[in-house]
mmCIF file of C-alpha atoms in Angstrom:
data_model
loop_
_atom_site.group_PDB
_atom_site.id
_atom_site.type_symbol
_atom_site.label_atom_id
_atom_site.label_comp_id
_atom_site.label_asym_id
_atom_site.label_seq_id
_atom_site.Cartn_x
_atom_site.Cartn_y
_atom_site.Cartn_z
ATOM 1 C CA MET A 480 -1.486 27.680 -6.625
ATOM 2 C CA ALA A 481 -1.846 23.778 -6.403
ATOM 3 C CA ASP A 482 -0.700 21.576 -3.693
ATOM 4 C CA ILE A 483 0.778 19.004 -5.979
ATOM 5 C CA TYR A 484 3.716 17.078 -5.242
ATOM 6 C CA GLU A 485 6.084 14.686 -7.547
ATOM 7 C CA LEU A 486 6.751 11.368 -6.103
ATOM 8 C CA GLN A 487 9.280 9.176 -7.797
ATOM 9 C CA LEU A 488 10.243 5.514 -6.670
ATOM 10 C CA THR A 489 12.703 3.198 -8.290
ATOM 11 C CA LEU A 490 13.212 -0.094 -6.370
ATOM 12 C CA ASP A 491 13.855 -3.727 -6.745
ATOM 13 C CA LEU A 492 11.819 -6.164 -4.840
ATOM 14 C CA PRO A 493 12.688 -9.884 -4.318
ATOM 15 C CA GLY A 494 11.314 -12.438 -6.774
ATOM 16 C CA SER A 495 9.963 -14.574 -3.985
ATOM 17 C CA LEU A 496 7.120 -11.743 -3.233
ATOM 18 C CA PRO A 497 4.149 -13.354 -2.114
ATOM 19 C CA PRO A 498 1.094 -13.469 -4.584
ATOM 20 C CA GLN A 499 -1.053 -11.202 -2.493
ATOM 21 C CA ASP A 500 2.005 -8.478 -2.301
ATOM 22 C CA LEU A 501 2.103 -8.662 -6.129
ATOM 23 C CA ALA A 502 -1.575 -8.516 -6.469
ATOM 24 C CA LEU A 503 -1.624 -5.222 -4.220
ATOM 25 C CA LEU A 504 1.229 -3.626 -6.302
ATOM 26 C CA ARG A 505 -0.471 -4.597 -9.839
ATOM 27 C CA TRP A 506 -3.731 -2.977 -8.332
ATOM 28 C CA HIS A 507 -1.900 0.418 -7.198
ATOM 29 C CA LEU A 508 -0.399 0.296 -10.774
ATOM 30 C CA GLY A 509 -3.721 -0.128 -12.323
ATOM 31 C CA GLU A 510 -2.915 -3.490 -13.963
ATOM 32 C CA GLU A 511 -5.027 -6.459 -14.683
ATOM 33 C CA GLY A 512 -4.927 -9.234 -12.151
ATOM 34 C CA GLY A 513 -4.357 -6.661 -9.342
ATOM 35 C CA ARG A 514 -6.520 -7.103 -6.146
ATOM 36 C CA GLN A 515 -7.074 -4.478 -3.425
ATOM 37 C CA ASP A 516 -7.722 -5.561 0.036
ATOM 38 C CA ASP A 517 -5.800 -3.350 2.318
ATOM 39 C CA GLY A 518 -8.155 -0.497 2.719
ATOM 40 C CA TYR A 519 -7.089 1.852 -0.055
ATOM 41 C CA ALA A 520 -9.717 3.988 -1.668
ATOM 42 C CA TYR A 521 -8.278 3.883 -5.234
ATOM 43 C CA PRO A 522 -5.009 3.006 -6.920
ATOM 44 C CA LEU A 523 -2.320 5.303 -5.980
ATOM 45 C CA TRP A 524 -0.329 4.850 -9.102
ATOM 46 C CA ALA A 525 -2.572 4.081 -11.986
ATOM 47 C CA ASP A 526 -2.363 7.535 -13.978
ATOM 48 C CA ARG A 527 -0.606 7.414 -17.294
ATOM 49 C CA GLY A 528 0.178 10.191 -19.889
ATOM 50 C CA PRO A 529 1.335 13.777 -19.538
ATOM 51 C CA ALA A 530 1.583 15.321 -16.031
ATOM 52 C CA LEU A 531 -0.447 18.257 -15.501
ATOM 53 C CA ARG A 532 1.668 20.049 -12.958
ATOM 54 C CA ILE A 533 5.114 18.182 -12.792
ATOM 55 C CA GLY A 534 6.003 18.047 -16.329
ATOM 56 C CA GLY A 535 6.802 14.834 -18.073
ATOM 57 C CA ALA A 536 4.956 11.827 -17.996
ATOM 58 C CA LEU A 537 3.078 9.717 -15.281
ATOM 59 C CA VAL A 538 4.318 6.147 -15.107
ATOM 60 C CA GLY A 539 3.935 3.095 -13.111
ATOM 61 C CA GLU A 540 5.671 -0.227 -14.200
ATOM 62 C CA LEU A 541 6.585 -3.502 -12.477
ATOM 63 C CA CYS A 542 8.874 -5.768 -14.343
ATOM 64 C CA SER A 543 10.615 -8.917 -13.475
ATOM 65 C CA ASP A 544 13.938 -10.101 -14.616
ATOM 66 C CA GLY A 545 13.381 -13.571 -12.944
ATOM 67 C CA PRO A 546 15.333 -13.351 -9.650
ATOM 68 C CA GLN A 547 13.479 -10.110 -8.765
ATOM 69 C CA TRP A 548 11.048 -7.451 -9.517
ATOM 70 C CA ALA A 549 11.695 -3.823 -10.494
ATOM 71 C CA LEU A 550 9.432 -1.096 -9.709
ATOM 72 C CA THR A 551 9.301 2.402 -11.151
ATOM 73 C CA VAL A 552 6.660 4.948 -10.276
ATOM 74 C CA ARG A 553 6.323 8.728 -11.178
ATOM 75 C CA GLN A 554 3.089 10.211 -10.387
ATOM 76 C CA GLU A 555 1.590 13.348 -9.208
ATOM 77 C CA ALA A 556 0.478 13.318 -5.590
ATOM 78 C CA HIS A 557 -1.775 15.523 -3.302
ATOM 79 C CA PRO A 558 -1.190 16.005 0.357
ATOM 80 C CA ASP A 559 -4.585 14.483 0.812
ATOM 81 C CA GLU A 560 -3.094 11.132 -0.261
ATOM 82 C CA PHE A 561 -0.002 11.158 1.683
ATOM 83 C CA ASP A 562 -1.365 8.929 4.515
ATOM 84 C CA ASP A 563 -1.732 6.258 1.900
ATOM 85 C CA LEU A 564 1.302 6.952 0.119
ATOM 86 C CA ARG A 565 3.162 6.853 3.335
ATOM 87 C CA ARG A 566 1.750 3.504 4.225
ATOM 88 C CA MET A 567 2.540 2.205 0.737
ATOM 89 C CA VAL A 568 6.326 3.414 0.706
ATOM 90 C CA VAL A 569 6.748 1.934 4.335
ATOM 91 C CA TRP A 570 5.302 -1.320 3.083
ATOM 92 C CA LEU A 571 7.631 -1.214 -0.010
ATOM 93 C CA GLY A 572 10.734 -0.358 2.424
ATOM 94 C CA ALA A 573 10.029 -3.481 4.429
ATOM 95 C CA ARG A 574 10.314 -5.531 1.252
ATOM 96 C CA THR A 575 12.689 -3.900 -1.104
ATOM 97 C CA THR A 576 16.150 -5.431 -1.651
ATOM 98 C CA THR A 577 17.608 -1.717 -2.867
ATOM 99 C CA VAL A 578 19.760 -0.101 -0.073
ATOM 100 C CA GLY A 579 20.078 3.668 -0.506
ATOM 101 C CA THR A 580 18.171 6.089 -2.594
ATOM 102 C CA VAL A 581 14.858 4.685 -3.762
ATOM 103 C CA GLY A 582 13.185 7.916 -4.967
ATOM 104 C CA TYR A 583 12.170 11.284 -3.850
ATOM 105 C CA LEU A 584 9.097 13.681 -2.913
ATOM 106 C CA ARG A 585 9.284 16.991 -4.558
ATOM 107 C CA PHE A 586 6.636 19.934 -4.310
ATOM 108 C CA TYR A 587 6.018 21.010 -7.750
ATOM 109 C CA GLU A 588 7.452 24.592 -7.447
ATOM 110 C CA SER A 589 10.573 23.445 -5.479
ATOM 111 C CA HIS A 590 14.069 22.687 -7.284
ATOM 112 C CA VAL A 591 15.222 20.401 -4.273
ATOM 113 C CA PRO A 592 13.383 17.258 -3.438
ATOM 114 C CA ASP A 593 13.181 15.164 -0.002
ATOM 115 C CA VAL A 594 15.131 12.067 -0.956
ATOM 116 C CA LEU A 595 13.769 8.632 -0.027
ATOM 117 C CA VAL A 596 16.257 6.214 1.467
ATOM 118 C CA ALA A 597 15.750 2.642 2.025
ATOM 119 C CA GLU A 598 17.880 0.886 4.517
ATOM 120 C CA ALA A 599 17.534 -1.986 7.063
ATOM 121 C CA GLY A 600 13.840 -2.672 6.085
ATOM 122 C CA THR A 601 12.756 0.891 6.449
ATOM 123 C CA VAL A 602 12.350 4.122 4.456
ATOM 124 C CA ARG A 603 13.485 7.431 5.698
ATOM 125 C CA SER A 604 13.222 10.889 4.246
ATOM 126 C CA ALA A 605 16.522 13.007 3.820
ATOM 127 C CA VAL A 606 15.514 16.661 3.805
ATOM 128 C CA LEU A 607 18.015 18.478 1.709
ATOM 129 C CA ARG A 608 18.536 22.378 2.346
ATOM 130 C CA VAL A 609 20.372 24.515 -0.186
ATOM 131 C CA GLU A 610 21.777 27.916 0.855
ATOM 132 C CA LYS A 611 23.749 28.257 -2.048
ATOM 133 C CA VAL A 612 23.400 26.565 -5.527
ATOM 134 C CA LEU A 613 26.685 26.029 -7.433
ATOM 135 C CA GLU A 614 25.742 25.625 -11.062
ATOM 136 C CA SER A 615 28.238 24.795 -14.137
ATOM 137 C CA ALA A 616 27.549 26.704 -17.249
ATOM 138 C CA THR A 617 28.785 23.915 -19.369
ATOM 139 C CA GLU A 618 28.297 20.620 -17.996
ATOM 140 C CA VAL A 619 24.930 19.296 -16.994
ATOM 141 C CA ILE A 620 26.451 15.726 -16.253
ATOM 142 C CA PRO A 621 29.943 16.034 -14.995
ATOM 143 C CA ASP A 622 32.763 14.688 -17.263
ATOM 144 C CA PRO A 623 34.481 11.761 -15.341
ATOM 145 C CA HIS A 624 37.713 12.273 -17.477
ATOM 146 C CA ALA A 625 38.062 15.891 -16.565
#
């Protein structure tokens, strides 16, 4: 058994993000022009390609549409990285323009993730507990017209 988690983040950042903040994000994403200067041992989100335990692909992308930046990350994480990940997620929470769900952390064998919610400059974890699972045999995505 492995101690692997899936971390997924999707959030927006202001277009006015200072150059040093963009450089740190780019370094964590393994991009050219990135610069590490905040005590991290290695980039947290530089892995790409097939995920070993969580399935699907590992990604990390920072895009600009002019007035803001969009960040998407899906990576495998080990508990040994949680201190650095927590520090980075809190750092992003203080800068994000997104309010509401910005991602989740899920143990790779679990069906239910801990949801990450941004509000008022912070990120908190909403721990979901399920006693009973209701499943639909016919609809994976609900029909809004039914």
